[in-house]
XYZ file of C-alpha atoms in Angstrom:
736
model
C 13.867 10.649 -36.012
C 10.286 9.788 -37.436
C 8.660 11.479 -34.989
C 8.584 14.520 -32.147
C 6.128 15.786 -30.060
C 6.916 17.476 -26.870
C 6.073 14.289 -24.692
C 6.426 11.668 -26.722
C 9.008 10.594 -29.676
C 9.323 7.616 -31.860
C 12.977 6.612 -32.986
C 13.667 4.214 -35.985
C 16.528 1.836 -37.233
C 16.755 -0.997 -38.843
C 12.908 -1.876 -39.199
C 12.233 -1.289 -35.804
C 10.363 2.069 -34.422
C 10.498 2.548 -30.407
C 8.444 4.756 -28.692
C 9.696 6.685 -25.963
C 7.387 8.241 -23.295
C 8.464 10.993 -21.476
C 5.932 13.514 -20.027
C 8.086 17.100 -19.750
C 5.858 19.130 -16.721
C 5.915 16.654 -15.003
C 8.626 13.189 -13.380
C 6.393 10.870 -13.995
C 4.243 9.538 -16.626
C 0.938 10.404 -15.860
C -1.685 10.388 -19.155
C -3.221 13.537 -20.191
C -5.487 13.913 -23.561
C -3.152 16.011 -24.833
C -0.039 12.606 -25.039
C -3.287 10.371 -26.257
C -3.285 13.390 -28.983
C 0.752 12.955 -29.282
C 0.470 8.899 -29.608
C -2.434 9.187 -32.637
C -0.041 10.939 -34.498
C 2.631 8.683 -33.493
C 0.692 5.351 -34.347
C -0.231 6.435 -37.539
C 3.062 7.810 -37.980
C 4.430 4.301 -37.061
C 1.490 2.972 -39.190
C 2.711 5.556 -42.219
C 5.697 2.842 -42.934
C 5.093 -0.186 -44.651
C 9.041 -1.961 -43.489
C 8.754 -1.479 -39.804
C 8.535 -5.219 -38.239
C 8.792 -4.566 -34.159
C 7.014 -1.574 -32.752
C 8.892 -1.339 -29.003
C 7.329 0.963 -26.286
C 9.426 2.470 -23.227
C 9.712 5.274 -20.892
C 12.207 7.685 -20.055
C 12.037 8.052 -16.411
C 13.381 6.180 -14.223
C 11.610 3.581 -12.464
C 8.709 3.151 -13.499
C 6.998 2.618 -17.581
C 3.776 4.721 -17.446
C 1.158 4.760 -13.439
C -2.031 6.421 -14.893
C -4.012 8.960 -16.218
C -3.322 13.146 -14.278
C -6.330 12.512 -11.554
C -7.061 16.022 -12.736
C -8.573 14.634 -16.508
C -10.952 13.482 -14.603
C -12.129 16.909 -14.506
C -10.917 19.095 -16.732
C -13.386 16.581 -19.439
C -16.026 13.956 -19.847
C -16.247 10.767 -18.703
C -17.752 8.756 -21.383
C -15.118 11.036 -24.243
C -12.420 10.689 -22.076
C -12.872 6.124 -21.963
C -13.965 7.010 -25.810
C -10.753 8.732 -26.288
C -8.237 6.333 -24.163
C -9.739 3.212 -25.935
C -9.317 3.817 -29.619
C -5.590 4.584 -29.517
C -4.910 1.945 -27.205
C -7.093 -0.283 -30.518
C -5.012 1.560 -33.450
C -1.853 0.481 -30.798
C -3.089 -3.288 -30.710
C -4.714 -3.172 -34.902
C -1.579 -1.316 -36.339
C -1.604 -4.652 -39.010
C -1.350 -7.718 -38.632
C 3.281 -8.387 -39.283
C 3.882 -5.572 -37.014
C 4.473 -7.337 -33.139
C 4.158 -4.381 -30.398
C 6.432 -5.310 -27.311
C 5.771 -3.457 -23.791
C 9.886 -2.952 -22.473
C 8.754 -2.650 -18.891
C 11.988 -0.767 -16.617
C 9.582 0.024 -13.357
C 6.117 0.108 -12.060
C 2.958 -0.361 -14.430
C -0.158 0.831 -13.198
C -4.008 1.449 -14.387
C -3.979 3.183 -17.827
C -0.204 2.455 -18.195
C -1.061 -1.829 -16.832
C -4.090 -1.493 -20.378
C -0.826 0.765 -22.219
C 1.146 -2.137 -21.628
C -1.487 -5.104 -21.843
C -2.590 -3.101 -26.171
C 0.229 -4.937 -26.770
C 1.370 -8.039 -28.211
C 4.382 -9.180 -25.933
C 5.641 -7.082 -22.031
C 9.471 -7.997 -21.648
C 9.959 -6.449 -18.383
C 13.451 -5.623 -16.518
C 13.438 -7.182 -13.168
C 14.213 -3.659 -11.132
C 12.934 -2.671 -7.471
C 9.903 -1.294 -8.245
C 8.589 -3.378 -11.172
C 4.838 -3.997 -10.552
C 2.311 -4.710 -12.033
C -1.587 -3.243 -10.277
C -4.851 -1.886 -11.302
C -5.500 0.739 -8.026
C -8.199 1.908 -9.609
C -11.049 0.322 -7.639
C -9.210 1.831 -4.574
C -10.833 4.977 -6.735
C -13.868 3.841 -6.668
C -12.684 3.846 -10.568
C -12.920 0.692 -12.750
C -10.475 -0.266 -15.868
C -12.540 2.101 -18.546
C -9.583 1.972 -21.405
C -9.393 -2.029 -22.382
C -8.652 -3.660 -19.582
C -11.203 -5.552 -17.575
C -11.750 -7.302 -21.603
C -8.082 -7.449 -22.449
C -6.536 -8.961 -18.710
C -9.348 -11.663 -18.400
C -8.565 -12.900 -21.404
C -4.676 -12.821 -21.447
C -3.901 -14.070 -17.351
C -8.073 -16.211 -17.081
C -10.811 -14.701 -15.215
C -10.441 -15.531 -11.073
C -6.393 -13.666 -11.681
C -8.016 -11.237 -13.766
C -10.778 -10.397 -11.217
C -7.801 -10.341 -8.878
C -5.222 -8.122 -9.295
C -8.697 -5.269 -10.611
C -10.216 -6.252 -6.952
C -7.244 -6.361 -4.400
C -5.010 -2.957 -5.530
C -2.645 -4.013 -4.521
C -0.580 -5.905 -7.749
C 1.401 -7.885 -8.052
C 5.589 -8.523 -8.489
C 6.869 -9.004 -11.834
C 8.153 -12.379 -11.023
C 4.787 -12.956 -9.467
C 2.799 -11.181 -13.210
C 5.820 -14.105 -14.918
C 3.647 -16.766 -12.772
C 0.668 -15.076 -13.727
C 0.905 -14.631 -17.300
C 0.859 -11.563 -17.300
C 3.839 -10.565 -18.752
C 6.444 -12.828 -20.742
C 9.223 -12.121 -20.507
C 11.384 -11.276 -17.409
C 16.057 -10.248 -17.211
C 18.191 -9.218 -15.302
C 19.390 -5.587 -15.821
C 22.637 -6.830 -16.778
C 21.481 -9.097 -18.768
C 18.488 -6.508 -20.350
C 20.436 -5.422 -23.378
C 20.945 -8.617 -24.863
C 17.698 -10.676 -23.999
C 15.754 -7.291 -25.634
C 17.175 -7.471 -28.615
C 17.458 -11.608 -29.034
C 14.042 -10.708 -28.728
C 13.777 -8.488 -31.204
C 15.845 -10.780 -33.648
C 13.397 -13.629 -32.942
C 9.924 -11.218 -33.517
C 11.475 -10.841 -36.824
C 12.255 -14.332 -38.017
C 8.643 -14.325 -37.588
C 8.590 -16.054 -34.295
C 4.973 -16.156 -32.886
C 4.247 -17.572 -29.261
C 2.586 -21.164 -28.006
C -0.146 -20.622 -25.637
C 0.543 -22.116 -22.667
C -1.628 -24.518 -21.082
C -2.975 -22.002 -18.262
C -3.906 -20.107 -20.461
C -6.000 -22.762 -23.350
C -7.154 -24.003 -19.629
C -8.708 -20.851 -19.089
C -10.387 -19.638 -23.054
C -11.400 -23.049 -22.655
C -13.570 -22.181 -19.694
C -14.768 -19.335 -20.890
C -15.081 -20.196 -24.461
C -18.988 -22.350 -24.037
C -21.715 -21.005 -22.423
C -21.548 -24.040 -19.780
C -18.180 -22.483 -19.269
C -18.947 -19.074 -18.332
C -21.865 -19.869 -15.710
C -19.298 -22.349 -14.352
C -16.258 -19.686 -13.775
C -19.559 -16.558 -13.059
C -19.886 -19.109 -10.168
C -16.785 -19.716 -8.432
C -15.839 -16.173 -8.877
C -18.859 -13.989 -7.743
C -18.159 -15.529 -3.839
C -15.448 -13.698 -4.474
C -17.310 -10.304 -4.837
C -19.625 -10.671 -2.157
C -16.480 -11.403 0.223
C -15.107 -7.799 -0.687
C -18.223 -5.919 -1.328
C -19.710 -2.988 -0.003
C -22.948 -0.644 0.420
C -20.868 2.224 -0.787
C -18.610 0.599 -3.242
C -19.720 0.637 -5.739
C -16.710 0.448 -7.798
C -16.393 -3.316 -7.278
C -19.349 -4.526 -9.499
C -18.973 -1.960 -11.800
C -15.261 -4.283 -12.466
C -17.346 -6.821 -12.226
C -20.429 -6.431 -14.542
C -17.411 -4.722 -16.830
C -15.450 -8.247 -17.450
C -18.419 -9.689 -17.840
C -19.514 -8.201 -20.153
C -16.212 -8.362 -22.029
C -15.910 -11.994 -21.536
C -19.395 -12.345 -24.114
C -18.011 -9.115 -26.396
C -15.359 -7.429 -26.542
C -17.774 -4.466 -28.465
C -20.067 -5.586 -25.291
C -16.919 -4.919 -23.216
C -15.909 -1.279 -23.668
C -19.599 0.166 -23.914
C -19.933 -0.963 -20.242
C -16.519 0.455 -19.828
C -17.272 3.901 -21.465
C -21.349 3.664 -19.887
C -19.899 3.110 -15.935
C -17.231 5.720 -15.849
C -19.702 9.155 -15.532
C -21.587 7.058 -13.092
C -18.895 5.821 -10.938
C -17.132 9.675 -11.126
C -20.915 11.416 -9.960
C -20.300 8.846 -6.232
C -19.389 10.476 -3.406
C -17.108 6.916 -2.995
C -15.058 8.158 -5.943
C -15.113 12.177 -5.088
C -13.335 10.993 -1.813
C -11.049 8.959 -2.664
C -9.870 11.270 -5.299
C -9.985 14.395 -3.913
C -6.939 11.885 -0.986
C -4.775 10.882 -4.113
C -5.195 14.012 -5.178
C -3.730 15.150 -1.560
C -0.628 12.126 -2.105
C 0.866 14.073 -4.268
C 1.359 17.362 -3.369
C 4.604 17.915 -1.067
C 3.759 21.032 -0.661
C 1.153 20.156 1.983
C 2.600 17.520 3.324
C 5.772 19.060 4.564
C 7.412 21.569 4.142
C 9.570 22.881 1.436
C 12.657 23.282 0.969
C 14.621 26.484 1.552
C 18.108 25.111 -0.312
C 18.404 23.138 -2.943
C 17.896 18.875 -1.826
C 20.698 16.685 -2.057
C 20.870 13.951 -4.341
C 19.307 10.570 -2.947
C 22.599 9.511 -0.709
C 23.916 6.052 -2.473
C 25.974 4.764 1.041
C 24.319 4.232 3.872
C 24.939 3.189 6.923
C 22.446 0.740 9.094
C 22.908 -0.133 13.035
C 21.136 -2.593 14.112
C 20.829 -5.943 11.495
C 17.113 -6.654 13.421
C 14.068 -7.690 11.309
C 13.649 -3.643 11.002
C 17.737 -3.306 10.204
C 17.990 -6.241 8.120
C 14.544 -5.391 6.029
C 15.492 -1.768 5.463
C 18.862 -3.094 4.494
C 17.577 -5.378 1.395
C 14.961 -2.608 0.483
C 17.551 -0.320 0.336
C 20.479 -2.068 -1.129
C 17.050 -3.322 -3.884
C 17.522 0.510 -4.493
C 21.046 0.395 -6.382
C 22.207 1.919 -3.230
C 25.759 0.461 -0.973
C 24.484 -0.113 2.295
C 27.009 -1.201 5.242
C 25.299 -2.966 8.524
C 26.752 -2.331 12.002
C 26.205 -4.505 14.870
C 28.057 -4.868 18.114
C 29.666 -8.112 17.663
C 30.750 -10.757 16.586
C 28.181 -13.443 17.735
C 25.147 -11.012 17.072
C 26.352 -9.780 13.440
C 25.898 -14.163 12.881
C 22.606 -13.783 13.313
C 22.427 -10.244 10.889
C 23.195 -12.010 8.610
C 20.412 -14.655 8.837
C 17.942 -12.206 8.898
C 19.257 -10.182 6.236
C 19.146 -13.044 3.847
C 15.449 -14.768 5.521
C 14.483 -10.905 3.623
C 15.782 -11.525 0.402
C 14.793 -15.539 0.659
C 11.035 -14.297 0.873
C 11.263 -11.210 -1.787
C 12.963 -14.063 -4.000
C 10.372 -16.345 -3.032
C 7.009 -13.645 -3.515
C 8.609 -12.794 -6.638
C 9.759 -9.320 -6.304
C 13.852 -10.135 -7.223
C 15.695 -13.087 -9.292
C 17.851 -15.702 -8.390
C 20.821 -13.522 -9.815
C 20.038 -10.219 -8.239
C 19.196 -12.297 -4.805
C 22.775 -13.146 -4.844
C 24.344 -10.025 -5.897
C 22.073 -8.483 -2.975
C 23.369 -10.564 -0.554
C 26.271 -9.293 -1.403
C 26.549 -5.833 -1.612
C 25.194 -5.372 1.401
C 28.231 -5.153 3.955
C 27.701 -6.335 7.371
C 30.929 -5.337 10.133
C 30.933 -4.651 13.810
C 34.115 -2.485 14.047
C 32.699 0.784 11.550
C 33.955 -0.018 8.916
C 33.196 2.908 5.776
C 30.743 4.622 8.432
C 33.088 6.985 7.982
C 32.073 7.787 4.389
C 28.221 7.256 4.105
C 25.686 9.467 3.359
C 22.674 9.504 5.575
C 23.012 6.652 8.738
C 19.765 4.780 10.336
C 19.769 3.758 13.916
C 17.418 0.605 14.662
C 18.297 -0.571 17.521
C 15.902 -2.306 20.466
C 13.738 0.299 21.805
C 15.683 1.744 25.287
C 16.967 5.309 25.150
C 20.073 4.187 26.948
C 21.524 1.816 24.375
C 19.799 4.882 21.588
C 21.995 7.636 23.663
C 25.291 5.475 23.104
C 24.815 4.883 19.278
C 23.673 8.381 18.356
C 26.872 9.005 20.480
C 29.299 6.882 18.952
C 27.304 7.741 15.391
C 29.395 11.256 15.748
C 32.224 10.566 16.637
C 32.682 8.250 13.006
C 30.892 10.758 10.786
C 31.110 13.492 9.000
C 29.906 17.056 10.670
C 26.561 17.341 8.564
C 25.633 13.507 7.852
C 21.920 13.264 8.990
C 20.857 10.925 11.238
C 17.962 8.814 11.853
C 16.031 6.565 14.190
C 13.360 3.612 13.805
C 11.771 4.596 17.620
C 8.376 4.205 17.323
C 7.614 4.908 20.884
C 10.236 7.402 22.410
C 10.491 11.157 22.403
C 13.734 12.100 20.108
C 13.525 15.370 22.124
C 16.005 12.611 24.733
C 18.334 11.635 22.238
C 18.942 15.377 21.200
C 19.371 16.190 24.517
C 23.567 15.456 24.180
C 23.917 15.469 20.920
C 26.759 18.577 19.362
C 24.910 18.743 16.327
C 20.538 18.097 17.202
C 19.890 19.079 13.743
C 20.302 16.776 12.831
C 18.132 14.305 14.117
C 15.505 12.713 13.027
C 12.712 10.243 13.154
C 12.184 7.553 10.610
C 8.501 5.122 10.949
C 8.186 3.125 8.342
C 4.701 1.581 8.483
C 4.926 -1.471 6.402
C 8.251 -1.503 4.639
C 6.805 -5.076 2.952
C 4.165 -2.886 0.815
C 4.965 -0.754 -1.854
C 4.542 3.152 -2.174
C 3.509 2.542 1.783
C 3.966 5.210 4.531
C 6.414 7.128 6.515
C 6.664 9.434 9.363
C 8.943 11.430 9.267
C 9.446 12.659 12.895
C 9.764 16.711 13.433
C 11.359 17.336 16.997
C 11.776 20.545 19.166
C 15.788 20.932 17.465
C 15.748 19.080 13.813
C 16.780 21.191 10.813
C 13.718 21.967 8.755
C 16.136 21.461 5.517
C 17.420 17.757 7.307
C 12.987 17.628 7.119
C 12.845 18.346 3.894
C 15.977 16.392 2.345
C 14.514 13.693 3.886
C 10.760 13.365 2.383
C 12.761 14.351 -0.702
C 14.836 10.999 -0.544
C 12.061 9.313 0.691
C 9.423 9.882 -2.386
C 12.195 9.454 -4.599
C 12.271 6.087 -3.711
C 8.702 5.487 -3.497
C 7.341 6.331 0.190
C 5.408 8.544 1.223
C 6.197 10.592 3.368
C 4.091 13.034 6.364
C 5.544 14.436 9.402
C 4.093 13.731 12.108
C 4.922 15.179 16.042
C 7.629 13.669 18.437
C 4.707 11.606 20.247
C 5.225 7.622 21.535
C 3.273 6.489 19.195
C 3.273 8.946 16.477
C 0.185 8.656 14.214
C -0.518 5.955 13.169
C 0.265 3.283 15.471
C -1.866 5.010 18.879
C -4.940 4.877 16.446
C -3.609 1.637 14.569
C -3.658 -0.004 18.050
C -6.893 0.539 19.941
C -8.421 -1.072 16.622
C -6.738 -3.378 17.486
C -6.857 -3.724 20.637
C -10.728 -3.892 20.265
C -11.086 -6.975 17.444
C -9.369 -8.875 20.335
C -11.729 -7.986 22.777
C -14.422 -8.715 19.875
C -12.843 -12.007 20.017
C -12.576 -12.351 24.135
C -16.075 -11.370 23.324
C -17.482 -14.742 21.953
C -17.748 -13.156 18.105
C -16.170 -15.646 15.750
C -12.158 -13.393 14.276
C -13.034 -14.334 10.458
C -16.629 -13.141 10.732
C -15.376 -9.466 12.301
C -12.586 -9.696 9.889
C -15.624 -10.210 6.692
C -17.481 -7.407 7.677
C -14.630 -5.147 8.054
C -13.397 -5.740 4.423
C -17.193 -5.154 3.219
C -16.486 -1.587 5.224
C -13.855 -1.366 3.125
C -10.628 -2.186 4.810
C -7.859 -4.190 2.430
C -7.644 -6.910 5.045
C -9.615 -7.205 8.394
C -7.592 -6.575 11.692
C -7.694 -10.596 13.228
C -6.144 -10.644 9.813
C -3.367 -8.222 10.289
C -2.884 -9.075 13.924
C -1.409 -12.257 12.757
C 0.319 -10.990 9.529
C 2.574 -8.331 12.168
C 3.102 -11.013 14.622
C 2.106 -11.295 18.504
C 5.585 -11.681 19.511
C 6.331 -8.611 17.593
C 2.659 -6.412 18.723
C 3.968 -7.738 22.662
C 6.941 -5.488 21.861
C 5.134 -3.369 21.069
C 2.225 -3.102 23.591
C 5.215 -3.160 26.763
C 7.258 -0.286 24.929
C 3.712 1.676 24.187
C 2.734 0.838 28.559
C 5.835 1.840 28.916
C 5.819 6.047 27.446
C 2.658 6.101 28.430
C 2.242 4.980 31.366
C -0.816 3.255 31.360
C -2.724 -0.422 30.208
C -2.179 0.719 27.139
C -4.178 -1.399 24.737
C -3.268 -4.397 27.377
C -5.241 -7.959 25.467
C -2.548 -7.438 22.416
C 0.069 -8.922 24.815
C -1.423 -12.057 23.768
C -0.226 -13.350 26.636
C -2.053 -16.824 26.541
C -1.360 -17.581 22.346
C 1.568 -17.469 22.785
C 2.248 -19.580 25.170
C 0.664 -21.619 23.010
C 3.312 -21.275 20.351
C 1.480 -19.453 19.061
C 2.906 -15.987 17.179
C 0.827 -15.319 13.844
C 1.795 -16.559 10.381
C 4.785 -17.357 10.869
C 4.400 -19.536 13.243
C 1.187 -21.628 11.507
C -0.721 -20.234 13.637
C -2.147 -17.110 15.238
C -6.462 -16.055 14.168
C -6.479 -18.234 11.700
C -4.673 -21.915 10.825
C -2.077 -21.640 7.602
C -1.025 -25.462 6.764
C 0.035 -25.962 3.401
C -0.636 -23.124 1.820
C -4.671 -23.079 2.880
C -5.755 -20.667 5.244
C -8.964 -21.427 8.596
C -10.207 -19.946 11.272
C -8.512 -21.292 14.349
C -11.326 -22.481 17.131
C -8.036 -22.479 19.547
C -8.202 -18.607 19.163
C -11.890 -18.634 20.130
C -10.721 -20.905 22.792
C -7.965 -19.600 24.327
C -9.370 -15.500 23.851
C -12.412 -16.386 25.251
C -13.924 -14.256 29.199
C -9.825 -12.882 28.337
C -11.213 -8.947 28.956
C -10.201 -5.813 30.417
C -11.330 -5.050 33.707
C -13.151 -1.891 33.173
C -15.748 -3.957 31.253
C -18.628 -3.634 33.456
C -20.287 -6.515 31.498
C -20.853 -9.069 28.889
C -23.700 -9.765 26.790
C -25.099 -11.732 23.782
C -27.574 -11.130 21.300
C -28.402 -11.692 17.983
C -25.162 -12.866 16.323
C -25.397 -10.955 12.891
C -26.735 -7.774 15.266
C -24.158 -8.037 17.557
C -21.796 -8.578 14.664
C -22.916 -5.248 13.286
C -22.326 -3.706 17.140
C -18.511 -5.183 16.778
C -18.166 -3.357 13.355
C -19.627 -0.484 15.425
C -17.148 -0.562 18.278
C -14.061 -0.321 16.206
C -15.090 1.914 13.929
C -15.855 4.695 16.258
C -12.932 3.963 18.570
C -11.005 4.360 16.348
C -12.912 7.551 14.915
C -11.784 8.695 18.487
C -7.909 7.758 19.132
C -7.906 9.800 15.534
C -9.627 13.071 16.561
C -7.179 12.768 20.401
C -4.345 12.165 17.878
C -5.532 15.025 16.032
C -5.594 17.222 18.746
C -2.069 16.628 19.407
C -0.839 17.557 16.124
C 0.274 20.911 15.470
C 1.355 20.261 12.046
C -1.552 18.449 10.526
C -4.767 19.305 10.034
C -7.934 17.086 9.660
C -7.627 16.269 6.126
C -3.564 15.069 6.579
C -4.354 12.612 9.681
C -6.888 10.465 7.800
C -3.949 10.567 4.455
C -2.390 9.585 6.941
C -3.552 6.411 8.000
C -5.757 5.226 4.957
C -1.996 4.979 4.098
C -1.243 4.102 6.731
C -3.290 2.060 8.942
C -5.434 0.765 6.272
C -8.001 2.201 6.478
C -11.443 2.315 3.630
C -9.668 4.712 1.050
C -12.953 5.159 -0.375
C -14.319 6.684 2.676
C -11.307 8.666 3.411
C -10.331 8.733 6.408
C -12.716 8.300 9.691
C -12.537 11.881 10.719
C -13.879 12.377 8.070
C -16.157 9.553 7.264
C -16.891 11.203 11.806
C -18.386 14.278 9.389
C -20.454 12.429 7.686
C -21.901 10.471 10.904
C -22.297 13.537 12.796
C -19.786 14.651 15.913
C -23.366 15.158 18.564
C -24.475 11.258 17.170
C -20.762 10.387 17.174
C -20.772 11.441 20.783
C -22.998 10.333 22.429
C -22.900 7.086 21.116
C -19.199 6.590 22.352
C -20.776 7.869 25.476
C -23.295 4.797 25.604
C -20.575 2.892 24.668
C -18.192 4.195 27.653
C -21.240 3.668 29.941
C -21.456 -0.556 28.618
C -18.820 -1.731 27.587
C -15.925 0.210 29.722
C -13.952 4.180 29.977
C -11.911 3.218 26.759
C -14.958 4.948 24.436
C -14.780 8.389 26.277
C -14.715 10.860 23.449
C -12.306 13.173 23.873
C -11.800 16.830 24.296
C -11.040 17.257 20.442
C -14.964 15.728 19.665
C -16.551 16.747 22.604
C -15.209 20.786 21.685
C -16.236 20.449 18.234
C -19.558 18.852 18.487
C -20.191 21.150 21.184
C -19.751 23.968 19.225
C -20.801 22.730 15.842
C -17.739 22.632 14.051
C -17.070 19.568 11.436
C -13.960 18.796 11.051
C -13.645 19.398 7.810
C -15.415 23.310 7.797
C -17.760 22.538 5.939
C -21.678 21.124 7.507
C -23.023 17.825 6.302
C -25.976 17.623 5.213
C -28.956 16.642 6.867
C -29.328 13.268 4.338
C -25.580 13.077 4.194
C -25.677 11.541 7.398
C -25.548 8.826 8.569
C -27.986 7.129 10.974
C -26.627 4.734 13.432
C -28.560 1.385 13.290
C -30.884 1.069 16.449
C -29.677 -0.727 20.309
C -30.234 -4.437 20.253
C -31.802 -5.608 23.059
C -29.520 -6.919 25.736
C -29.111 -10.523 27.706
C -26.799 -11.072 30.290
C -23.790 -13.602 28.636
C -24.160 -17.047 29.577
């Protein structure tokens, strides 16, 4: 052992040093200033050995390399000093010795300062694992890279790809990272040891990488003043598309990147200078507070009374529809044995095709290699006679939204399963309590609503019914966190939390299109507000038929005409079904996306009956008013949902909507935003909109009660100078 400390150790063998990251007091490798001190000492020990040819930087933690800086560090140390400290350590890693090659060996998530650590190495060797991903989510926290990422990344992959990665915050898969040149090597898990040894042997023999044509072009583009000017003009439009008055991190990242292109020294200085400025912004404080909340399991779900069972290695899924296929592939990618049950051989063939399509989509997106895809197709067993269900440790029911069908399935499961096997129903609109009514062991049934299986780290709503055992609830939540999902316990009501709020938001967006506003303008302004994607873009991604089915189920569950315009009957009649069909509110042709004129024409004047009349304004003012309608309707529904959720406080509702429906992260959530607007102002504005645009804007009881009592959602009065004023109403005139 060359060096050993509580969080870092260095092993040495045959002129190869291996530096292991292993934070001892946390299940994740979140960096701290004390770990930086240890890393400095480890690098000094390595530098003192003249015979080291290759340094491998690896993680002991399963499923991750390094996921950034511990969030508490932003409060405990001086921001400028923190940035300078990290830059100094990574510069030492980058410049250890001219004849030594450093390799980051990545077997999982690599984000924020963890990605900056990997960028400071000469090579990046990646194992194609389910959680292998690369992201700079700092922009969602109101921050910018501070340890050299803004300097090193553009020089590695080019300015525009670097800005895309830095500004969208969502990151890329291992396959995508290989395509853009972010990583150098990608291998299958079963080939890992042999491939890594081969690479080490090549490096010891003096092999050096040749620059790819893409990297040569990028270097030429930023190597001259004219090339830099042209590149700046091209990327400035990208910044304008996502910029907002309350998102200072967007412009800050652009400035740091641009300074680093001219000079690495200037780039490092820009990163250091930006850190204290950004940390002092309201956007950053709000986002950091919510991120800390997401890392506190005891706030999000009840702590288990008994020890939580290990994550299940064998699980069953009943129903091979779209959701069932996605779930089967997800859990198989994470190493579980999966068996999918269908009710007949003919439906089993359709389920097989869906599973193959999900695997093919992930292969195309670079989330797995071809060899892994072939293994997964064989690993997911399919059956129509319950073969293998007597051995599973957990079962997910994912059949159609029909109470009779679900009750029949659950009754059969009770005969097939062992007595303590947990059963989860994926129903969005049916009550879990109604399914428990005829069960012999109702305590083991829980609701499970994955908001978006396609998104990494997305929210999963866990539904607590009256008879659900607390141990069942806690076990499921612990498992989900281990699989990289954020569980949130919600009440047993139709639509749960996220769906009921998001569908009101999407419905109002369709109404704005019906009144003549361009979809691309609506989406652009919502992105500028801070939403990761616009509402019409979301509708296209979800798919019209899927959204219509959900709308019909919500209407049946709520007993009203819930979000009727989301049925999108006219557009579906023209063969439009969103992105998958090639046309929705946008046209998707030849890799390009552009607005669909057909969508505007079909939806024009297709409005709800409770709208008094259409009025048109100055185009810019009407668009501003439209965005305000979207925001206020979301606030109103979020407040109504809060009054129905006995287990949630305003901060948890905001967390669920930020992570589930894509609310602007730097604004915290609809309820916090309502506090900043002033609840009395919100109620007055909703009442005005109710008169002008229909009863759907009537302020809910919870909003009215708090406004009359002078309360806020977060328990403290908002200073007068923090209140955001509503724009003055524009002059109306009747359309036409």
